[in-house]
mmCIF file of C-alpha atoms and ligand atoms in Angstrom:
data_model
loop_
_atom_site.group_PDB
_atom_site.id
_atom_site.type_symbol
_atom_site.label_atom_id
_atom_site.label_comp_id
_atom_site.label_asym_id
_atom_site.label_seq_id
_atom_site.Cartn_x
_atom_site.Cartn_y
_atom_site.Cartn_z
ATOM 1 C CA UNK A 79 13.798 -7.074 4.882
ATOM 2 C CA UNK A 80 12.049 -7.348 8.238
ATOM 3 C CA UNK A 81 14.575 -5.003 9.823
ATOM 4 C CA UNK A 82 14.077 -2.507 7.004
ATOM 5 C CA UNK A 83 10.283 -2.676 7.447
ATOM 6 C CA UNK A 84 10.523 -2.114 11.196
ATOM 7 C CA UNK A 85 12.868 0.825 10.674
ATOM 8 C CA UNK A 86 10.608 2.504 8.137
ATOM 9 C CA UNK A 87 7.603 2.048 10.460
ATOM 10 C CA UNK A 88 9.591 3.626 13.278
ATOM 11 C CA UNK A 89 10.567 6.613 11.189
ATOM 12 C CA UNK A 90 6.977 6.953 10.000
ATOM 13 C CA UNK A 91 5.818 6.944 13.625
ATOM 14 C CA UNK A 92 8.403 9.547 14.566
ATOM 15 C CA UNK A 93 7.494 11.919 11.789
ATOM 16 C CA UNK A 94 3.792 11.314 11.237
ATOM 17 C CA UNK A 95 2.249 10.692 14.634
ATOM 18 C CA UNK A 96 1.335 13.438 17.037
ATOM 19 C CA UNK A 97 3.060 13.248 20.409
ATOM 20 C CA UNK A 98 0.751 11.515 22.871
ATOM 21 C CA UNK A 99 0.901 12.467 26.490
ATOM 22 C CA UNK A 100 1.614 9.981 29.261
ATOM 23 C CA UNK A 101 -0.592 9.768 32.344
ATOM 24 C CA UNK A 102 1.751 12.031 34.289
ATOM 25 C CA UNK A 103 2.035 14.751 31.660
ATOM 26 C CA UNK A 104 0.332 18.109 31.929
ATOM 27 C CA UNK A 105 -0.721 19.080 28.397
ATOM 28 C CA UNK A 106 -1.383 22.730 27.744
ATOM 29 C CA UNK A 107 -2.859 24.327 24.627
ATOM 30 C CA UNK A 108 -1.263 27.704 23.729
ATOM 31 C CA UNK A 109 0.038 30.090 26.410
ATOM 32 C CA UNK A 110 -1.696 32.277 29.007
ATOM 33 C CA UNK A 111 -0.072 35.412 27.551
ATOM 34 C CA UNK A 112 -1.522 34.600 24.115
ATOM 35 C CA UNK A 113 -4.969 34.329 25.759
ATOM 36 C CA UNK A 114 -4.421 37.580 27.706
ATOM 37 C CA UNK A 115 -3.540 39.221 24.390
ATOM 38 C CA UNK A 116 -6.886 38.237 22.834
ATOM 39 C CA UNK A 117 -6.076 35.039 20.917
ATOM 40 C CA UNK A 118 -9.497 33.464 21.446
ATOM 41 C CA UNK A 119 -9.884 31.436 18.230
ATOM 42 C CA UNK A 120 -9.992 27.714 19.021
ATOM 43 C CA UNK A 121 -7.001 25.795 17.663
ATOM 44 C CA UNK A 122 -7.497 22.255 19.025
ATOM 45 C CA UNK A 123 -10.704 20.201 18.968
ATOM 46 C CA UNK A 124 -12.258 18.974 22.210
ATOM 47 C CA UNK A 125 -12.044 15.448 20.792
ATOM 48 C CA UNK A 126 -8.245 15.823 20.471
ATOM 49 C CA UNK A 127 -7.984 17.487 23.883
ATOM 50 C CA UNK A 128 -9.725 14.525 25.526
ATOM 51 C CA UNK A 129 -6.968 12.210 24.243
ATOM 52 C CA UNK A 130 -4.543 14.234 26.381
ATOM 53 C CA UNK A 131 -6.416 13.856 29.660
ATOM 54 C CA UNK A 132 -9.604 13.205 31.609
ATOM 55 C CA UNK A 133 -9.179 16.184 33.952
ATOM 56 C CA UNK A 134 -8.547 19.880 33.428
ATOM 57 C CA UNK A 135 -9.632 23.462 32.887
ATOM 58 C CA UNK A 136 -9.604 26.013 30.085
ATOM 59 C CA UNK A 137 -11.897 27.977 27.805
ATOM 60 C CA UNK A 138 -13.535 27.620 24.378
ATOM 61 C CA UNK A 139 -13.426 29.154 20.905
ATOM 62 C CA UNK A 140 -14.227 32.907 21.105
ATOM 63 C CA UNK A 141 -13.801 32.680 24.915
ATOM 64 C CA UNK A 142 -17.268 31.149 25.122
ATOM 65 C CA UNK A 143 -17.431 30.169 28.819
ATOM 66 C CA UNK A 144 -15.245 28.391 31.377
ATOM 67 C CA UNK A 145 -14.106 24.814 30.703
ATOM 68 C CA UNK A 146 -14.174 22.032 33.242
ATOM 69 C CA UNK A 147 -12.969 18.540 32.261
ATOM 70 C CA UNK A 148 -13.871 16.070 34.981
ATOM 71 C CA UNK A 149 -13.969 12.257 34.738
ATOM 72 C CA UNK A 150 -13.497 12.548 30.967
ATOM 73 C CA UNK A 151 -16.532 14.801 30.362
ATOM 74 C CA UNK A 152 -16.064 18.371 29.091
ATOM 75 C CA UNK A 153 -18.478 20.942 30.560
ATOM 76 C CA UNK A 154 -18.965 24.590 29.658
ATOM 77 C CA UNK A 155 -20.084 26.975 32.397
ATOM 78 C CA UNK A 156 -21.773 29.635 30.278
ATOM 79 C CA UNK A 157 -21.768 33.366 30.945
ATOM 80 C CA UNK A 158 -25.488 33.129 31.838
ATOM 81 C CA UNK A 159 -24.520 30.663 34.578
ATOM 82 C CA UNK A 160 -25.897 27.523 32.887
ATOM 83 C CA UNK A 161 -23.866 24.431 31.989
ATOM 84 C CA UNK A 162 -23.546 22.419 28.736
ATOM 85 C CA UNK A 163 -21.805 19.131 27.998
ATOM 86 C CA UNK A 164 -19.508 20.121 25.127
ATOM 87 C CA UNK A 165 -19.250 18.105 21.901
ATOM 88 C CA UNK A 166 -15.944 16.884 20.468
ATOM 89 C CA UNK A 167 -16.207 19.122 17.405
ATOM 90 C CA UNK A 168 -15.930 22.359 19.391
ATOM 91 C CA UNK A 169 -12.465 23.848 19.829
ATOM 92 C CA UNK A 170 -10.314 25.444 22.521
ATOM 93 C CA UNK A 171 -7.776 28.285 22.354
ATOM 94 C CA UNK A 172 -6.394 27.538 25.864
ATOM 95 C CA UNK A 173 -6.644 24.538 28.176
ATOM 96 C CA UNK A 174 -4.524 22.508 30.593
ATOM 97 C CA UNK A 175 -5.358 18.806 30.994
ATOM 98 C CA UNK A 176 -3.883 15.640 32.449
ATOM 99 C CA UNK A 177 -4.908 12.149 33.536
ATOM 100 C CA UNK A 178 -5.754 12.398 37.216
ATOM 101 C CA UNK A 179 -4.245 9.697 39.443
ATOM 102 C CA UNK A 180 -4.559 10.796 43.059
ATOM 103 C CA UNK A 181 -1.489 10.470 45.269
ATOM 104 C CA UNK A 182 -2.301 12.494 48.360
ATOM 105 C CA UNK A 183 -5.702 12.804 50.025
ATOM 106 C CA UNK A 184 -6.595 15.037 52.970
ATOM 107 C CA UNK A 185 -9.678 16.433 54.665
ATOM 108 C CA UNK A 186 -9.662 20.255 54.436
ATOM 109 C CA UNK A 187 -10.316 21.953 57.808
ATOM 110 C CA UNK A 188 -13.860 23.393 58.010
ATOM 111 C CA UNK A 189 -14.209 27.136 57.354
ATOM 112 C CA UNK A 190 -10.986 27.317 55.323
ATOM 113 C CA UNK A 191 -11.273 30.046 52.687
ATOM 114 C CA UNK A 192 -9.510 30.153 49.280
ATOM 115 C CA UNK A 193 -6.480 32.044 50.629
ATOM 116 C CA UNK A 194 -6.237 29.831 53.707
ATOM 117 C CA UNK A 195 -6.552 26.739 51.510
ATOM 118 C CA UNK A 196 -3.575 27.870 49.414
ATOM 119 C CA UNK A 197 -1.373 28.306 52.508
ATOM 120 C CA UNK A 198 -2.603 25.006 53.988
ATOM 121 C CA UNK A 199 -1.948 23.036 50.780
ATOM 122 C CA UNK A 200 1.420 24.768 50.202
ATOM 123 C CA UNK A 201 2.538 23.229 53.514
ATOM 124 C CA UNK A 202 1.424 19.761 52.354
ATOM 125 C CA UNK A 203 2.830 19.767 48.815
ATOM 126 C CA UNK A 204 6.548 19.053 48.963
ATOM 127 C CA UNK A 205 7.904 20.685 45.826
ATOM 128 C CA UNK A 206 7.174 24.325 44.830
ATOM 129 C CA UNK A 207 8.786 23.747 41.434
ATOM 130 C CA UNK A 208 6.531 20.960 40.133
ATOM 131 C CA UNK A 209 2.919 20.958 38.900
ATOM 132 C CA UNK A 210 0.084 19.558 41.013
ATOM 133 C CA UNK A 211 -3.363 18.702 39.686
ATOM 134 C CA UNK A 212 -5.920 19.441 42.429
ATOM 135 C CA UNK A 213 -9.363 17.886 42.863
ATOM 136 C CA UNK A 214 -11.611 18.916 45.748
ATOM 137 C CA UNK A 215 -14.969 17.359 46.479
ATOM 138 C CA UNK A 216 -17.430 18.384 49.138
ATOM 139 C CA UNK A 217 -19.728 21.041 50.494
ATOM 140 C CA UNK A 218 -18.994 24.764 50.570
ATOM 141 C CA UNK A 219 -20.575 27.383 52.820
ATOM 142 C CA UNK A 220 -19.788 29.954 50.153
ATOM 143 C CA UNK A 221 -18.581 29.890 46.571
ATOM 144 C CA UNK A 222 -17.968 32.812 44.206
ATOM 145 C CA UNK A 223 -17.240 32.177 40.533
ATOM 146 C CA UNK A 224 -17.244 33.948 37.210
ATOM 147 C CA UNK A 225 -17.634 33.070 33.564
ATOM 148 C CA UNK A 226 -17.054 35.001 30.364
ATOM 149 C CA UNK A 227 -19.258 35.560 27.283
ATOM 150 C CA UNK A 228 -18.257 34.679 23.698
ATOM 151 C CA UNK A 229 -16.388 37.570 22.071
ATOM 152 C CA UNK A 230 -16.573 39.068 18.586
ATOM 153 C CA UNK A 231 -13.692 40.319 16.464
ATOM 154 C CA UNK A 232 -11.679 42.469 16.860
ATOM 155 C CA UNK A 233 -11.202 40.659 20.174
ATOM 156 C CA UNK A 234 -10.632 42.854 23.237
ATOM 157 C CA UNK A 235 -7.818 41.860 25.653
ATOM 158 C CA UNK A 236 -8.813 39.450 28.431
ATOM 159 C CA UNK A 237 -8.378 42.101 31.158
ATOM 160 C CA UNK A 238 -11.001 44.224 29.322
ATOM 161 C CA UNK A 239 -13.406 41.246 29.071
ATOM 162 C CA UNK A 240 -12.894 40.472 32.777
ATOM 163 C CA UNK A 241 -13.973 44.011 33.748
ATOM 164 C CA UNK A 242 -17.516 43.128 32.671
ATOM 165 C CA UNK A 243 -17.543 39.445 33.689
ATOM 166 C CA UNK A 244 -20.723 37.908 35.110
ATOM 167 C CA UNK A 245 -20.109 36.648 38.662
ATOM 168 C CA UNK A 246 -22.085 34.022 40.564
ATOM 169 C CA UNK A 247 -22.422 33.439 44.304
ATOM 170 C CA UNK A 248 -23.615 30.246 45.947
ATOM 171 C CA UNK A 249 -24.374 29.410 49.572
ATOM 172 C CA UNK A 250 -24.346 25.878 50.978
ATOM 173 C CA UNK A 251 -23.408 24.286 47.701
ATOM 174 C CA UNK A 252 -22.043 20.837 46.911
ATOM 175 C CA UNK A 253 -19.647 20.190 44.050
ATOM 176 C CA UNK A 254 -16.219 19.464 42.619
ATOM 177 C CA UNK A 255 -13.223 21.748 42.119
ATOM 178 C CA UNK A 256 -10.674 20.988 39.403
ATOM 179 C CA UNK A 257 -7.422 22.841 38.734
ATOM 180 C CA UNK A 258 -3.712 23.222 39.319
ATOM 181 C CA UNK A 259 -0.961 24.678 41.414
ATOM 182 C CA UNK A 260 1.806 25.660 39.024
ATOM 183 C CA UNK A 261 5.368 26.815 39.767
ATOM 184 C CA UNK A 262 6.407 30.509 39.675
ATOM 185 C CA UNK A 263 8.680 29.859 36.663
ATOM 186 C CA UNK A 264 5.685 29.093 34.429
ATOM 187 C CA UNK A 265 4.965 32.857 34.184
ATOM 188 C CA UNK A 266 4.061 33.872 30.626
ATOM 189 C CA UNK A 267 3.182 30.293 29.650
ATOM 190 C CA UNK A 268 0.705 29.269 32.347
ATOM 191 C CA UNK A 269 -0.838 30.592 35.546
ATOM 192 C CA UNK A 270 1.663 30.563 38.459
ATOM 193 C CA UNK A 271 0.060 29.450 41.733
ATOM 194 C CA UNK A 272 -3.545 28.286 42.043
ATOM 195 C CA UNK A 273 -6.063 28.207 39.168
ATOM 196 C CA UNK A 274 -9.298 26.392 40.017
ATOM 197 C CA UNK A 275 -12.734 25.893 38.409
ATOM 198 C CA UNK A 276 -15.945 24.695 40.106
ATOM 199 C CA UNK A 277 -18.920 22.559 39.033
ATOM 200 C CA UNK A 278 -21.930 21.867 41.259
ATOM 201 C CA UNK A 279 -22.811 18.187 41.919
ATOM 202 C CA UNK A 280 -25.985 18.535 39.830
ATOM 203 C CA UNK A 281 -23.854 19.883 36.915
ATOM 204 C CA UNK A 282 -26.068 22.957 36.600
ATOM 205 C CA UNK A 283 -23.707 25.785 37.675
ATOM 206 C CA UNK A 284 -20.070 26.626 38.398
ATOM 207 C CA UNK A 285 -17.259 28.738 36.921
ATOM 208 C CA UNK A 286 -13.726 30.057 37.452
ATOM 209 C CA UNK A 287 -13.245 30.329 41.233
ATOM 210 C CA UNK A 288 -12.811 33.765 42.831
ATOM 211 C CA UNK A 289 -13.546 32.813 46.471
ATOM 212 C CA UNK A 290 -14.855 29.981 48.619
ATOM 213 C CA UNK A 291 -15.297 28.799 52.201
ATOM 214 C CA UNK A 292 -15.216 25.076 52.950
ATOM 215 C CA UNK A 293 -17.957 23.419 54.969
ATOM 216 C CA UNK A 294 -16.789 19.828 54.587
ATOM 217 C CA UNK A 295 -14.486 18.832 51.744
ATOM 218 C CA UNK A 296 -11.500 16.667 50.886
ATOM 219 C CA UNK A 297 -8.671 17.350 48.464
ATOM 220 C CA UNK A 298 -6.712 14.928 46.307
ATOM 221 C CA UNK A 299 -3.575 15.896 44.399
ATOM 222 C CA UNK A 300 -1.544 14.428 41.545
ATOM 223 C CA UNK A 301 2.081 15.564 41.124
ATOM 224 C CA UNK A 302 3.056 16.112 37.493
ATOM 225 C CA UNK A 303 6.689 16.386 36.425
ATOM 226 C CA UNK A 304 6.227 16.737 32.657
ATOM 227 C CA UNK A 305 4.643 19.516 30.634
ATOM 228 C CA UNK A 306 3.764 19.298 26.957
ATOM 229 C CA UNK A 307 2.784 22.463 25.085
ATOM 230 C CA UNK A 308 0.538 22.306 22.039
ATOM 231 C CA UNK A 309 1.302 25.648 20.381
ATOM 232 C CA UNK A 310 -0.980 26.907 17.588
ATOM 233 C CA UNK A 311 0.467 27.088 14.077
ATOM 234 C CA UNK A 312 -1.765 30.058 13.234
ATOM 235 C CA UNK A 313 -1.192 33.534 11.795
ATOM 236 C CA UNK A 314 -2.681 35.061 14.975
ATOM 237 C CA UNK A 315 -0.154 33.212 17.159
ATOM 238 C CA UNK A 316 2.664 34.014 14.770
ATOM 239 C CA UNK A 317 1.775 37.733 14.850
ATOM 240 C CA UNK A 318 1.203 37.993 18.614
ATOM 241 C CA UNK A 319 3.563 40.072 20.774
ATOM 242 C CA UNK A 320 4.491 37.517 23.413
ATOM 243 C CA UNK A 321 7.504 39.407 24.783
ATOM 244 C CA UNK A 322 5.448 41.790 26.927
ATOM 245 C CA UNK A 323 5.199 41.236 30.715
ATOM 246 C CA UNK A 324 1.486 40.606 31.323
ATOM 247 C CA UNK A 325 1.692 39.591 35.001
ATOM 248 C CA UNK A 326 -0.359 42.622 36.188
ATOM 249 C CA UNK A 327 -3.087 41.822 33.630
ATOM 250 C CA UNK A 328 -3.043 38.175 34.736
ATOM 251 C CA UNK A 329 -3.655 39.192 38.364
ATOM 252 C CA UNK A 330 -6.616 41.355 37.300
ATOM 253 C CA UNK A 331 -8.063 38.493 35.292
ATOM 254 C CA UNK A 332 -7.518 35.654 37.766
ATOM 255 C CA UNK A 333 -8.487 37.188 41.074
ATOM 256 C CA UNK A 334 -11.248 39.700 40.393
HETATM 257 ZN ZN1 ZN B 406 -10.033 29.902 34.854
#
């Protein structure tokens, strides 16, 4: 009887419970190509997303601003440059989160810019084919970010939205950077290479990073060997053309 009870509980767990992520799992909602193609309707609540991690980046329903999840709190950097703490009932169409447990810590050489930082960290991170969560804290001589405004249907493609994106420049600014270095093979699903977001220490500004120069800052990284995809079971996702190569569009969106 007992054995039977245990077995039925196990099968219930297997079939009824969502898959929970471990501390070393990178959990991603949807795919970058779906986002590039204009799938901006939120499919997972922020409350659910926070069960998958205390650290990460992404965007919100209707592409309403840049997401920054740091120390378990979800912030929105709005297209007017302001910042909100986001409630659990809002939703996301695309995000990548994990639980951040630092393994490596280094001081970044002063005056390193975004490109120089990528080369410098590439030399420190041992495996180009694994995911690394990246957290930088410190002071920056220069920081350039962008955000995006909420869109209305029919949604334009992300490259079109990015052509009119508000950009913000800061001088002598203190804050935290959160993001990832992802392997080249993640193309189509995630963002290969570096994808970083910024939040000022006073939590009043930030955005998706386009450029920076370090004054004094340190980086911590967390290697992640597992990826879990939460794919939307929606008619928009079902009808999306996800066979197209969108790497040129991704470059336009990420770096400009
Ligand atoms: Zn971003």
